[in-house]
mmCIF file of C-alpha atoms and ligand atoms in Angstrom:
data_model
loop_
_atom_site.group_PDB
_atom_site.id
_atom_site.type_symbol
_atom_site.label_atom_id
_atom_site.label_comp_id
_atom_site.label_asym_id
_atom_site.label_seq_id
_atom_site.Cartn_x
_atom_site.Cartn_y
_atom_site.Cartn_z
ATOM 1 C CA MET A 1 -0.270 -0.067 0.311
ATOM 2 C CA VAL A 2 1.719 3.421 -1.587
ATOM 3 C CA HIS A 3 0.285 6.521 1.113
ATOM 4 C CA LEU A 4 1.337 8.819 -1.973
ATOM 5 C CA GLN A 5 -1.680 10.861 -2.191
ATOM 6 C CA GLU A 6 -2.756 11.693 1.554
ATOM 7 C CA ILE A 7 1.205 13.151 2.485
ATOM 8 C CA LYS A 8 1.519 15.083 -0.967
ATOM 9 C CA ALA A 9 -1.587 16.664 0.094
ATOM 10 C CA ASP A 10 0.391 17.668 4.145
ATOM 11 C CA ILE A 11 2.760 19.021 1.999
ATOM 12 C CA ARG A 12 3.426 23.122 1.430
ATOM 13 C CA PRO A 13 3.723 24.266 -1.940
ATOM 14 C CA GLY A 14 7.310 24.806 -2.751
ATOM 15 C CA VAL A 15 8.863 21.671 -0.795
ATOM 16 C CA GLU A 16 9.901 19.153 -2.933
ATOM 17 C CA LEU A 17 9.176 15.382 -1.843
ATOM 18 C CA VAL A 18 11.419 12.831 -2.204
ATOM 19 C CA ALA A 19 10.066 9.536 -1.200
ATOM 20 C CA VAL A 20 12.407 7.377 0.993
ATOM 21 C CA SER A 21 12.519 4.041 -1.339
ATOM 22 C CA LYS A 22 15.183 2.419 0.828
ATOM 23 C CA TYR A 23 14.387 -1.518 1.645
ATOM 24 C CA HIS A 24 11.099 -1.158 -1.113
ATOM 25 C CA PRO A 25 11.430 -3.305 -3.446
ATOM 26 C CA ALA A 26 11.224 -2.196 -7.332
ATOM 27 C CA GLU A 27 7.407 -2.683 -7.151
ATOM 28 C CA ALA A 28 6.210 -0.136 -4.367
ATOM 29 C CA ILE A 29 8.544 2.543 -6.497
ATOM 30 C CA ARG A 30 6.371 1.805 -9.405
ATOM 31 C CA GLN A 31 2.451 2.151 -7.606
ATOM 32 C CA ALA A 32 3.852 5.377 -5.995
ATOM 33 C CA TYR A 33 5.347 6.490 -10.125
ATOM 34 C CA ALA A 34 2.042 5.602 -11.754
ATOM 35 C CA ALA A 35 -0.049 8.184 -8.975
ATOM 36 C CA GLY A 36 2.534 10.572 -10.712
ATOM 37 C CA GLN A 37 5.922 10.527 -7.998
ATOM 38 C CA ARG A 38 9.185 10.853 -9.350
ATOM 39 C CA ALA A 39 11.686 11.955 -7.000
ATOM 40 C CA PHE A 40 13.304 8.930 -4.820
ATOM 41 C CA GLY A 41 15.460 8.736 -2.472
ATOM 42 C CA GLU A 42 17.819 5.583 -1.635
ATOM 43 C CA SER A 43 20.394 4.891 0.620
ATOM 44 C CA ARG A 44 22.493 2.602 -0.690
ATOM 45 C CA VAL A 45 24.127 1.974 -3.878
ATOM 46 C CA GLN A 46 24.148 -1.288 -4.665
ATOM 47 C CA GLU A 47 20.198 -1.113 -3.206
ATOM 48 C CA LEU A 48 20.089 1.565 -5.905
ATOM 49 C CA GLN A 49 22.324 0.684 -8.640
ATOM 50 C CA ALA A 50 19.609 -3.166 -8.698
ATOM 51 C CA LYS A 51 16.601 -1.269 -8.523
ATOM 52 C CA ARG A 52 16.988 0.780 -10.979
ATOM 53 C CA GLN A 53 17.653 -1.758 -14.034
ATOM 54 C CA GLU A 54 14.947 -2.835 -13.108
ATOM 55 C CA LEU A 55 12.839 0.697 -13.486
ATOM 56 C CA PRO A 56 11.317 3.882 -15.925
ATOM 57 C CA ASN A 57 14.804 5.820 -16.896
ATOM 58 C CA ASP A 58 12.467 8.890 -15.905
ATOM 59 C CA ILE A 59 12.691 8.184 -12.718
ATOM 60 C CA GLU A 60 14.962 11.400 -10.808
ATOM 61 C CA TRP A 61 17.329 9.664 -8.043
ATOM 62 C CA HIS A 62 18.750 10.721 -5.031
ATOM 63 C CA PHE A 63 21.021 9.519 -2.905
ATOM 64 C CA ILE A 64 20.069 10.778 0.857
ATOM 65 C CA GLY A 65 22.731 8.086 2.619
ATOM 66 C CA HIS A 66 26.477 8.452 3.825
ATOM 67 C CA LEU A 67 27.945 8.067 0.673
ATOM 68 C CA GLN A 68 31.966 5.693 0.558
ATOM 69 C CA PRO A 69 33.865 8.173 -1.941
ATOM 70 C CA ASN A 70 34.911 4.557 -3.376
ATOM 71 C CA LYS A 71 31.056 4.760 -4.360
ATOM 72 C CA VAL A 72 30.859 7.977 -5.950
ATOM 73 C CA LYS A 73 30.959 6.170 -9.727
ATOM 74 C CA TYR A 74 28.780 3.768 -9.267
ATOM 75 C CA ILE A 75 25.458 6.635 -9.315
ATOM 76 C CA ALA A 76 27.976 9.587 -11.131
ATOM 77 C CA PRO A 77 26.280 9.196 -14.568
ATOM 78 C CA TYR A 78 22.673 9.829 -13.304
ATOM 79 C CA ILE A 79 22.428 10.870 -9.713
ATOM 80 C CA SER A 80 20.176 13.626 -9.394
ATOM 81 C CA LEU A 81 21.314 15.606 -6.028
ATOM 82 C CA ILE A 82 23.189 13.236 -3.576
ATOM 83 C CA HIS A 83 22.322 14.879 -0.217
ATOM 84 C CA ALA A 84 24.292 14.136 2.614
ATOM 85 C CA VAL A 85 28.344 15.246 1.525
ATOM 86 C CA ASP A 86 30.233 15.605 5.066
ATOM 87 C CA SER A 87 33.721 15.446 4.322
ATOM 88 C CA PHE A 88 36.102 17.847 1.070
ATOM 89 C CA LYS A 89 37.337 14.746 0.870
ATOM 90 C CA LEU A 90 33.949 12.862 -0.330
ATOM 91 C CA LEU A 91 33.444 16.874 -2.350
ATOM 92 C CA LEU A 92 37.029 15.681 -4.702
ATOM 93 C CA GLU A 93 35.583 12.071 -5.571
ATOM 94 C CA ILE A 94 32.304 13.341 -7.000
ATOM 95 C CA GLU A 95 34.026 15.870 -9.274
ATOM 96 C CA LYS A 96 36.531 12.951 -10.107
ATOM 97 C CA GLN A 97 33.590 10.979 -11.334
ATOM 98 C CA ALA A 98 31.944 13.731 -12.760
ATOM 99 C CA ALA A 99 33.931 14.936 -14.994
ATOM 100 C CA LYS A 100 34.577 11.588 -16.264
ATOM 101 C CA VAL A 101 31.413 11.073 -17.486
ATOM 102 C CA GLY A 102 30.783 14.885 -18.502
ATOM 103 C CA ARG A 103 28.332 15.904 -16.237
ATOM 104 C CA ILE A 104 27.587 18.854 -13.325
ATOM 105 C CA ILE A 105 26.614 16.837 -10.343
ATOM 106 C CA PRO A 106 24.142 19.272 -7.525
ATOM 107 C CA CYS A 107 25.287 18.687 -4.157
ATOM 108 C CA LEU A 108 23.732 18.973 -0.672
ATOM 109 C CA LEU A 109 26.309 19.671 2.297
ATOM 110 C CA GLU A 110 25.102 17.312 5.471
ATOM 111 C CA LEU A 111 25.529 19.611 8.832
ATOM 112 C CA ARG A 112 25.468 18.329 12.013
ATOM 113 C CA VAL A 113 22.700 19.549 14.073
ATOM 114 C CA ALA A 114 21.295 17.091 16.374
ATOM 115 C CA GLN A 115 21.907 16.519 20.158
ATOM 116 C CA GLU A 116 22.710 12.326 19.781
ATOM 117 C CA ALA A 117 25.958 11.726 18.795
ATOM 118 C CA THR A 118 25.854 10.736 15.399
ATOM 119 C CA LYS A 119 28.818 9.843 12.817
ATOM 120 C CA TYR A 120 28.392 12.272 9.413
ATOM 121 C CA GLY A 121 27.843 15.616 8.353
ATOM 122 C CA PHE A 122 30.304 18.730 9.272
ATOM 123 C CA THR A 123 29.986 20.494 12.057
ATOM 124 C CA PRO A 124 29.010 24.413 10.808
ATOM 125 C CA ALA A 125 32.802 25.483 12.533
ATOM 126 C CA GLU A 126 34.094 22.004 9.752
ATOM 127 C CA CYS A 127 31.660 23.357 7.658
ATOM 128 C CA THR A 128 32.281 26.849 7.165
ATOM 129 C CA ALA A 129 36.415 26.665 7.398
ATOM 130 C CA MET A 130 35.846 24.302 4.168
ATOM 131 C CA LEU A 131 33.798 27.111 2.810
ATOM 132 C CA ALA A 132 36.459 29.417 4.194
ATOM 133 C CA GLU A 133 38.799 27.466 2.698
ATOM 134 C CA GLY A 134 37.552 28.065 -0.822
ATOM 135 C CA GLN A 135 39.170 25.000 -2.626
ATOM 136 C CA TRP A 136 35.360 24.158 -3.701
ATOM 137 C CA ARG A 137 35.534 27.120 -5.977
ATOM 138 C CA ASN A 138 37.540 25.557 -8.333
ATOM 139 C CA LEU A 139 35.043 21.973 -8.697
ATOM 140 C CA HIS A 140 33.557 22.345 -11.773
ATOM 141 C CA HIS A 141 31.622 19.532 -12.081
ATOM 142 C CA VAL A 142 30.146 19.630 -8.550
ATOM 143 C CA LYS A 143 27.324 22.824 -7.505
ATOM 144 C CA LEU A 144 26.406 23.138 -4.657
ATOM 145 C CA CYS A 145 22.728 23.394 -3.679
ATOM 146 C CA GLY A 146 22.265 23.540 0.258
ATOM 147 C CA ILE A 147 21.910 22.142 3.277
ATOM 148 C CA MET A 148 20.912 18.706 4.897
ATOM 149 C CA CYS A 149 20.167 18.370 8.129
ATOM 150 C CA MET A 150 19.068 14.903 9.893
ATOM 151 C CA ALA A 151 17.634 15.814 13.384
ATOM 152 C CA SER A 152 17.811 13.992 16.326
ATOM 153 C CA HIS A 153 15.514 10.942 16.525
ATOM 154 C CA THR A 154 13.441 12.424 18.810
ATOM 155 C CA ASP A 155 9.721 13.013 20.515
ATOM 156 C CA ALA A 156 10.779 16.149 21.681
ATOM 157 C CA THR A 157 8.888 17.876 19.791
ATOM 158 C CA ALA A 158 11.502 21.154 21.086
ATOM 159 C CA GLN A 159 14.401 19.370 20.326
ATOM 160 C CA ILE A 160 13.672 18.693 16.736
ATOM 161 C CA ARG A 161 12.595 22.124 16.108
ATOM 162 C CA GLN A 162 15.598 23.293 17.055
ATOM 163 C CA GLU A 163 18.083 21.453 15.218
ATOM 164 C CA PHE A 164 16.047 22.821 12.219
ATOM 165 C CA HIS A 165 16.446 26.669 12.924
ATOM 166 C CA THR A 166 20.172 26.285 13.665
ATOM 167 C CA ALA A 167 20.466 24.263 10.077
ATOM 168 C CA TYR A 168 18.202 27.336 8.466
ATOM 169 C CA SER A 169 20.202 29.765 10.156
ATOM 170 C CA TYR A 170 23.197 28.381 8.914
ATOM 171 C CA PHE A 171 21.787 27.792 5.797
ATOM 172 C CA GLN A 172 21.115 31.251 5.514
ATOM 173 C CA GLU A 173 25.043 32.598 7.098
ATOM 174 C CA VAL A 174 25.884 30.985 4.975
ATOM 175 C CA LYS A 175 24.220 31.506 1.973
ATOM 176 C CA ALA A 176 25.184 35.368 3.029
ATOM 177 C CA ARG A 177 28.465 34.424 3.064
ATOM 178 C CA PHE A 178 29.927 32.396 0.256
ATOM 179 C CA PHE A 179 26.292 31.820 -2.136
ATOM 180 C CA ALA A 180 24.897 35.435 -2.301
ATOM 181 C CA ASP A 181 25.777 35.296 -5.776
ATOM 182 C CA ALA A 182 24.818 31.649 -6.550
ATOM 183 C CA PRO A 183 20.747 31.253 -7.361
ATOM 184 C CA ALA A 184 20.599 27.565 -7.188
ATOM 185 C CA PHE A 185 22.186 27.680 -3.478
ATOM 186 C CA CYS A 186 18.887 27.505 -2.533
ATOM 187 C CA GLN A 187 17.801 24.056 -0.843
ATOM 188 C CA ARG A 188 16.965 23.005 2.966
ATOM 189 C CA SER A 189 16.624 18.825 2.812
ATOM 190 C CA TRP A 190 15.083 18.249 6.353
ATOM 191 C CA GLY A 191 11.925 16.271 7.675
ATOM 192 C CA MET A 192 11.118 12.620 7.568
ATOM 193 C CA SER A 193 7.944 10.625 8.592
ATOM 194 C CA HIS A 194 8.245 11.761 12.062
ATOM 195 C CA ASP A 195 9.197 14.981 12.229
ATOM 196 C CA TYR A 196 8.200 16.892 8.510
ATOM 197 C CA HIS A 197 5.862 19.397 9.347
ATOM 198 C CA LEU A 198 8.238 20.491 11.985
ATOM 199 C CA ALA A 199 10.404 20.673 9.418
ATOM 200 C CA MET A 200 8.214 22.793 6.500
ATOM 201 C CA ASP A 201 7.534 25.335 9.695
ATOM 202 C CA GLU A 202 11.365 25.217 9.770
ATOM 203 C CA GLY A 203 12.313 26.651 5.950
ATOM 204 C CA ALA A 204 12.832 23.078 4.910
ATOM 205 C CA THR A 205 12.436 22.717 0.746
ATOM 206 C CA MET A 206 12.918 20.383 0.243
ATOM 207 C CA VAL A 207 11.986 16.716 2.850
ATOM 208 C CA ARG A 208 12.741 13.051 3.140
ATOM 209 C CA ILE A 209 9.656 10.600 3.515
ATOM 210 C CA GLY A 210 9.607 6.823 3.843
ATOM 211 C CA SER A 211 7.695 4.753 6.304
ATOM 212 C CA ALA A 212 5.003 6.791 5.801
ATOM 213 C CA ILE A 213 4.840 6.792 2.274
ATOM 214 C CA PHE A 214 5.201 3.120 1.646
ATOM 215 C CA ASP A 215 4.450 1.134 5.503
HETATM 216 C C1 LIG B 301 15.369 6.322 6.353
HETATM 217 C C2 LIG B 301 15.872 8.242 5.626
HETATM 218 C C3 LIG B 301 14.597 8.998 6.095
HETATM 219 C C4 LIG B 301 13.658 8.407 5.101
HETATM 220 O O1 LIG B 301 12.285 8.284 7.194
HETATM 221 P P1 LIG B 301 11.163 7.864 7.473
HETATM 222 O O2 LIG B 301 11.581 7.700 8.564
HETATM 223 O O3 LIG B 301 11.528 6.723 6.764
HETATM 224 O O4 LIG B 301 10.287 8.638 6.289
HETATM 225 C C5 LIG B 301 15.072 10.150 5.176
HETATM 226 N N1 LIG B 301 15.794 10.463 5.364
HETATM 227 C C6 LIG B 301 16.872 9.864 5.264
HETATM 228 C C7 LIG B 301 18.504 10.051 5.206
HETATM 229 C C8 LIG B 301 17.410 8.664 5.617
HETATM 230 O O5 LIG B 301 18.475 7.963 5.786
#
């Protein structure tokens, strides 16, 4: 059962829905596709590669998980957006693989805002240091399009809201400081099944929803 229409009806105008199809079979994706959905998010390269072969090729695939640099080459030819860039090393590898296939790959920088000890993402200080250092400006096959984050996995609404708010403030800060002349730097990817309303309140332009659609 795919609950696409209910969720779509709930997404505010101007916010893009990425249907997170990880762990769900190609058949479920096909149902959502038949209902008009085109953007799907996956978090494992092997799973994505296998599903992609079975499914229509106008699907816009988003990579939302932690991406190991040695796997970039597999998805570089087709990936629409890489949401969770968490190191300069990864950005360099995306540049290299995108250049090989003659593409410019849109990417978001993953910001670590959750209280819990998550392994991935730049802290705001690390992200600012990377941007201030400036080497990213020489990467012509990577297009930085915004910020992505995941809030803490908690029922504490105020905490989740605060974390999204931190991400939004940070987005505005780096937008002004480094991307004032880059209209493409405009995306805020936050909000999952349990917190997408809060995310939209706190400036999300893109929500990544899985279980609420597919379970
Ligand atoms: C799984 C996942 C989602 C979707 O989570 P749901 O709770 O199923 O909506 C969103 N973002 C990332 C990075 C994920 O790994």
